[in-house]
Structures are given as structure tokens and as C-alpha cells.
């Protein structure tokens, strides 16, 4: 199983950026999906989560600006980021809880990370 994240890049403060993350491989089912972010010297922090049924949750720092969504048919999770601030600059990682066809429990998988830089 692999998670491939894309969409990072340079954006001006106040701008928008969309990230996507597609899961591929031997997948029977995907439970929760999420986006995290990390800056140098800091712990990885949770940005947003979404359940298989579409229930979402956000870090206070991004509420009202970021939107997480998913396409279950495509095994893909998205993060739409609006009103970006320089403090949103980070490497963004996607995460998914995946059950393989012959597995007995959901396992955690991570994407490779995609850098979002917000210039002031």
C-alpha cells in the first residue's frame, strides 16, 4: 500500500492551495484519513481528520480556513487550504487507516509529505 501526496508549492499569504493524497495497492477498506503537518524542530501536528462516513474535525488553527474531504471511490483524501498564512508553512503529510484484503486490522500508512510554503 502506498499513499502519494501532491499539490504542495509556493503560495502568497491570503492565497489558496489544494492538496491531494491517493492510496493505492492492496486495499480492502479505508477507515479514517487525515492530514498532518510538521515544521523543522517541531512535532508533527494534526491538521484535520475525516471518517469514512465524512465526519470531519479540525485543529483550531485551521478551522474556517481549511476543508478536508475524501472520495472513497478513488481512495483519495483532499485538503483545500484558503486564507493561507506564513505560519501554515510546513511539510504536509497524509495519513490513512487501511485494511488489506487479507489483514485482520487496520494499519496506519503515511504519505511522503509535500511542502507548502506561504510567503508574506
PDB file of C-alpha atoms in Angstrom:
ATOM      1  CA  UNK A   1       0.000   0.000   0.000  1.00  0.00           C
ATOM      2  CA  UNK A   2       1.231   3.488  -0.859  1.00  0.00           C
ATOM      3  CA  UNK A   3      -0.015   6.989  -0.217  1.00  0.00           C
ATOM      4  CA  UNK A   4       1.011   9.549  -2.808  1.00  0.00           C
ATOM      5  CA  UNK A   5       0.575  13.174  -1.814  1.00  0.00           C
ATOM      6  CA  UNK A   6       0.699  16.064  -4.243  1.00  0.00           C
ATOM      7  CA  UNK A   7      -0.157  19.725  -4.538  1.00  0.00           C
ATOM      8  CA  UNK A   8       2.471  21.440  -2.451  1.00  0.00           C
ATOM      9  CA  UNK A   9       4.269  24.551  -3.590  1.00  0.00           C
ATOM     10  CA  UNK A  10       4.758  28.252  -3.018  1.00  0.00           C
ATOM     11  CA  UNK A  11       1.750  30.474  -2.381  1.00  0.00           C
ATOM     12  CA  UNK A  12       1.348  34.036  -1.208  1.00  0.00           C
ATOM     13  CA  UNK A  13      -0.258  34.856   2.108  1.00  0.00           C
ATOM     14  CA  UNK A  14      -4.004  35.076   1.703  1.00  0.00           C
ATOM     15  CA  UNK A  15      -3.951  32.659  -1.180  1.00  0.00           C
ATOM     16  CA  UNK A  16      -5.262  29.141  -1.584  1.00  0.00           C
ATOM     17  CA  UNK A  17      -3.791  25.741  -2.264  1.00  0.00           C
ATOM     18  CA  UNK A  18      -5.228  22.281  -2.635  1.00  0.00           C
ATOM     19  CA  UNK A  19      -3.530  19.062  -1.630  1.00  0.00           C
ATOM     20  CA  UNK A  20      -4.496  15.555  -2.601  1.00  0.00           C
ATOM     21  CA  UNK A  21      -3.374  12.139  -1.453  1.00  0.00           C
ATOM     22  CA  UNK A  22      -4.231   8.914  -3.233  1.00  0.00           C
ATOM     23  CA  UNK A  23      -3.924   5.481  -1.695  1.00  0.00           C
ATOM     24  CA  UNK A  24      -3.033   2.573  -3.939  1.00  0.00           C
ATOM     25  CA  UNK A  25      -2.163  -1.099  -3.650  1.00  0.00           C
ATOM     26  CA  UNK A  26      -3.907  -3.963  -1.898  1.00  0.00           C
ATOM     27  CA  UNK A  27      -6.739  -2.124  -0.196  1.00  0.00           C
ATOM     28  CA  UNK A  28      -9.900  -3.690   1.129  1.00  0.00           C
ATOM     29  CA  UNK A  29     -11.146  -0.766   3.149  1.00  0.00           C
ATOM     30  CA  UNK A  30     -10.040   2.653   4.383  1.00  0.00           C
ATOM     31  CA  UNK A  31     -11.249   3.952   7.716  1.00  0.00           C
ATOM     32  CA  UNK A  32     -10.074   7.354   8.929  1.00  0.00           C
ATOM     33  CA  UNK A  33      -7.976   9.659   6.783  1.00  0.00           C
ATOM     34  CA  UNK A  34      -6.112  12.720   7.936  1.00  0.00           C
ATOM     35  CA  UNK A  35      -3.642  15.459   7.196  1.00  0.00           C
ATOM     36  CA  UNK A  36      -0.771  16.360   9.488  1.00  0.00           C
ATOM     37  CA  UNK A  37       1.947  18.957   9.154  1.00  0.00           C
ATOM     38  CA  UNK A  38       5.434  19.440  10.503  1.00  0.00           C
ATOM     39  CA  UNK A  39       7.958  22.258  10.626  1.00  0.00           C
ATOM     40  CA  UNK A  40      11.656  21.873  11.465  1.00  0.00           C
ATOM     41  CA  UNK A  41      12.271  21.315  15.155  1.00  0.00           C
ATOM     42  CA  UNK A  42       8.621  20.756  15.952  1.00  0.00           C
ATOM     43  CA  UNK A  43       6.456  17.710  16.425  1.00  0.00           C
ATOM     44  CA  UNK A  44       4.099  16.638  13.708  1.00  0.00           C
ATOM     45  CA  UNK A  45       0.700  18.145  14.404  1.00  0.00           C
ATOM     46  CA  UNK A  46      -2.757  17.070  13.376  1.00  0.00           C
ATOM     47  CA  UNK A  47      -4.438  19.400  10.897  1.00  0.00           C
ATOM     48  CA  UNK A  48      -7.692  17.665  10.005  1.00  0.00           C
ATOM     49  CA  UNK A  49      -9.365  14.278  10.040  1.00  0.00           C
ATOM     50  CA  UNK A  50     -12.253  12.704   8.190  1.00  0.00           C
ATOM     51  CA  UNK A  51     -14.032   9.441   8.888  1.00  0.00           C
ATOM     52  CA  UNK A  52     -15.217   7.005   6.256  1.00  0.00           C
ATOM     53  CA  UNK A  53     -18.669   8.498   6.712  1.00  0.00           C
ATOM     54  CA  UNK A  54     -17.456  12.039   6.134  1.00  0.00           C
ATOM     55  CA  UNK A  55     -17.360  13.381   9.679  1.00  0.00           C
ATOM     56  CA  UNK A  56     -14.592  15.967   9.916  1.00  0.00           C
ATOM     57  CA  UNK A  57     -12.522  17.501  12.660  1.00  0.00           C
ATOM     58  CA  UNK A  58     -10.012  20.366  12.516  1.00  0.00           C
ATOM     59  CA  UNK A  59      -7.225  21.862  14.535  1.00  0.00           C
ATOM     60  CA  UNK A  60      -8.270  25.201  15.972  1.00  0.00           C
ATOM     61  CA  UNK A  61      -5.535  26.939  13.991  1.00  0.00           C
ATOM     62  CA  UNK A  62      -7.109  25.991  10.647  1.00  0.00           C
ATOM     63  CA  UNK A  63     -10.830  25.974  11.425  1.00  0.00           C
ATOM     64  CA  UNK A  64     -12.781  28.040   8.953  1.00  0.00           C
ATOM     65  CA  UNK A  65      -9.854  28.162   6.508  1.00  0.00           C
ATOM     66  CA  UNK A  66      -9.105  24.530   5.625  1.00  0.00           C
ATOM     67  CA  UNK A  67     -11.501  21.881   4.356  1.00  0.00           C
ATOM     68  CA  UNK A  68     -10.801  18.163   4.332  1.00  0.00           C
ATOM     69  CA  UNK A  69     -12.753  15.888   2.035  1.00  0.00           C
ATOM     70  CA  UNK A  70     -12.441  12.440   0.514  1.00  0.00           C
ATOM     71  CA  UNK A  71     -13.502  10.419  -2.472  1.00  0.00           C
ATOM     72  CA  UNK A  72     -13.988   6.865  -1.285  1.00  0.00           C
ATOM     73  CA  UNK A  73     -14.269   5.525  -4.824  1.00  0.00           C
ATOM     74  CA  UNK A  74     -10.833   6.928  -5.613  1.00  0.00           C
ATOM     75  CA  UNK A  75      -9.265   6.192  -2.199  1.00  0.00           C
ATOM     76  CA  UNK A  76      -8.239   9.828  -2.106  1.00  0.00           C
ATOM     77  CA  UNK A  77      -8.249  12.495   0.563  1.00  0.00           C
ATOM     78  CA  UNK A  78      -8.065  16.214  -0.147  1.00  0.00           C
ATOM     79  CA  UNK A  79      -7.173  19.313   1.801  1.00  0.00           C
ATOM     80  CA  UNK A  80      -8.337  22.667   0.500  1.00  0.00           C
ATOM     81  CA  UNK A  81      -6.432  25.458   2.193  1.00  0.00           C
ATOM     82  CA  UNK A  82      -7.731  29.023   1.967  1.00  0.00           C
ATOM     83  CA  UNK A  83      -6.614  32.292   3.521  1.00  0.00           C
ATOM     84  CA  UNK A  84      -3.152  30.871   3.969  1.00  0.00           C
ATOM     85  CA  UNK A  85      -0.788  32.425   6.481  1.00  0.00           C
ATOM     86  CA  UNK A  86       3.017  32.251   6.709  1.00  0.00           C
ATOM     87  CA  UNK A  87       2.624  30.106   9.827  1.00  0.00           C
ATOM     88  CA  UNK A  88       0.921  27.459   7.673  1.00  0.00           C
ATOM     89  CA  UNK A  89       4.292  26.815   6.037  1.00  0.00           C
ATOM     90  CA  UNK A  90       5.135  23.173   6.673  1.00  0.00           C
ATOM     91  CA  UNK A  91       5.537  19.760   5.175  1.00  0.00           C
ATOM     92  CA  UNK A  92       2.065  18.267   4.952  1.00  0.00           C
ATOM     93  CA  UNK A  93       1.610  14.526   5.400  1.00  0.00           C
ATOM     94  CA  UNK A  94      -1.444  12.454   4.653  1.00  0.00           C
ATOM     95  CA  UNK A  95      -2.394   9.504   6.794  1.00  0.00           C
ATOM     96  CA  UNK A  96      -4.854   6.664   6.336  1.00  0.00           C
ATOM     97  CA  UNK A  97      -6.009   3.645   8.300  1.00  0.00           C
ATOM     98  CA  UNK A  98      -6.122   0.832   5.771  1.00  0.00           C
ATOM     99  CA  UNK A  99      -7.303  -2.746   5.895  1.00  0.00           C
ATOM    100  CA  UNK A 100      -5.701  -5.017   3.336  1.00  0.00           C
ATOM    101  CA  UNK A 101      -7.687  -7.866   1.755  1.00  0.00           C
ATOM    102  CA  UNK A 102      -6.028 -10.464   3.959  1.00  0.00           C
ATOM    103  CA  UNK A 103      -5.483  -8.312   7.001  1.00  0.00           C
ATOM    104  CA  UNK A 104      -7.250  -8.585  10.308  1.00  0.00           C
ATOM    105  CA  UNK A 105      -6.926  -4.981  11.481  1.00  0.00           C
ATOM    106  CA  UNK A 106      -6.459  -1.512  10.093  1.00  0.00           C
ATOM    107  CA  UNK A 107      -2.879  -0.320   9.783  1.00  0.00           C
ATOM    108  CA  UNK A 108      -1.535   3.229   9.668  1.00  0.00           C
ATOM    109  CA  UNK A 109       0.027   4.433   6.414  1.00  0.00           C
ATOM    110  CA  UNK A 110       1.730   7.739   5.655  1.00  0.00           C
ATOM    111  CA  UNK A 111       2.346   9.694   2.510  1.00  0.00           C
ATOM    112  CA  UNK A 112       5.777  11.042   1.677  1.00  0.00           C
ATOM    113  CA  UNK A 113       4.993  14.635   2.584  1.00  0.00           C
ATOM    114  CA  UNK A 114       4.533  17.665   0.392  1.00  0.00           C
ATOM    115  CA  UNK A 115       5.971  21.085   1.196  1.00  0.00           C
ATOM    116  CA  UNK A 116       3.705  24.106   1.338  1.00  0.00           C
ATOM    117  CA  UNK A 117       5.463  27.459   1.632  1.00  0.00           C
ATOM    118  CA  UNK A 118       3.423  30.578   2.317  1.00  0.00           C
ATOM    119  CA  UNK A 119       5.240  33.814   1.614  1.00  0.00           C
ATOM    120  CA  UNK A 120       4.366  37.042   3.397  1.00  0.00           C
TER     121      UNK A 120
END
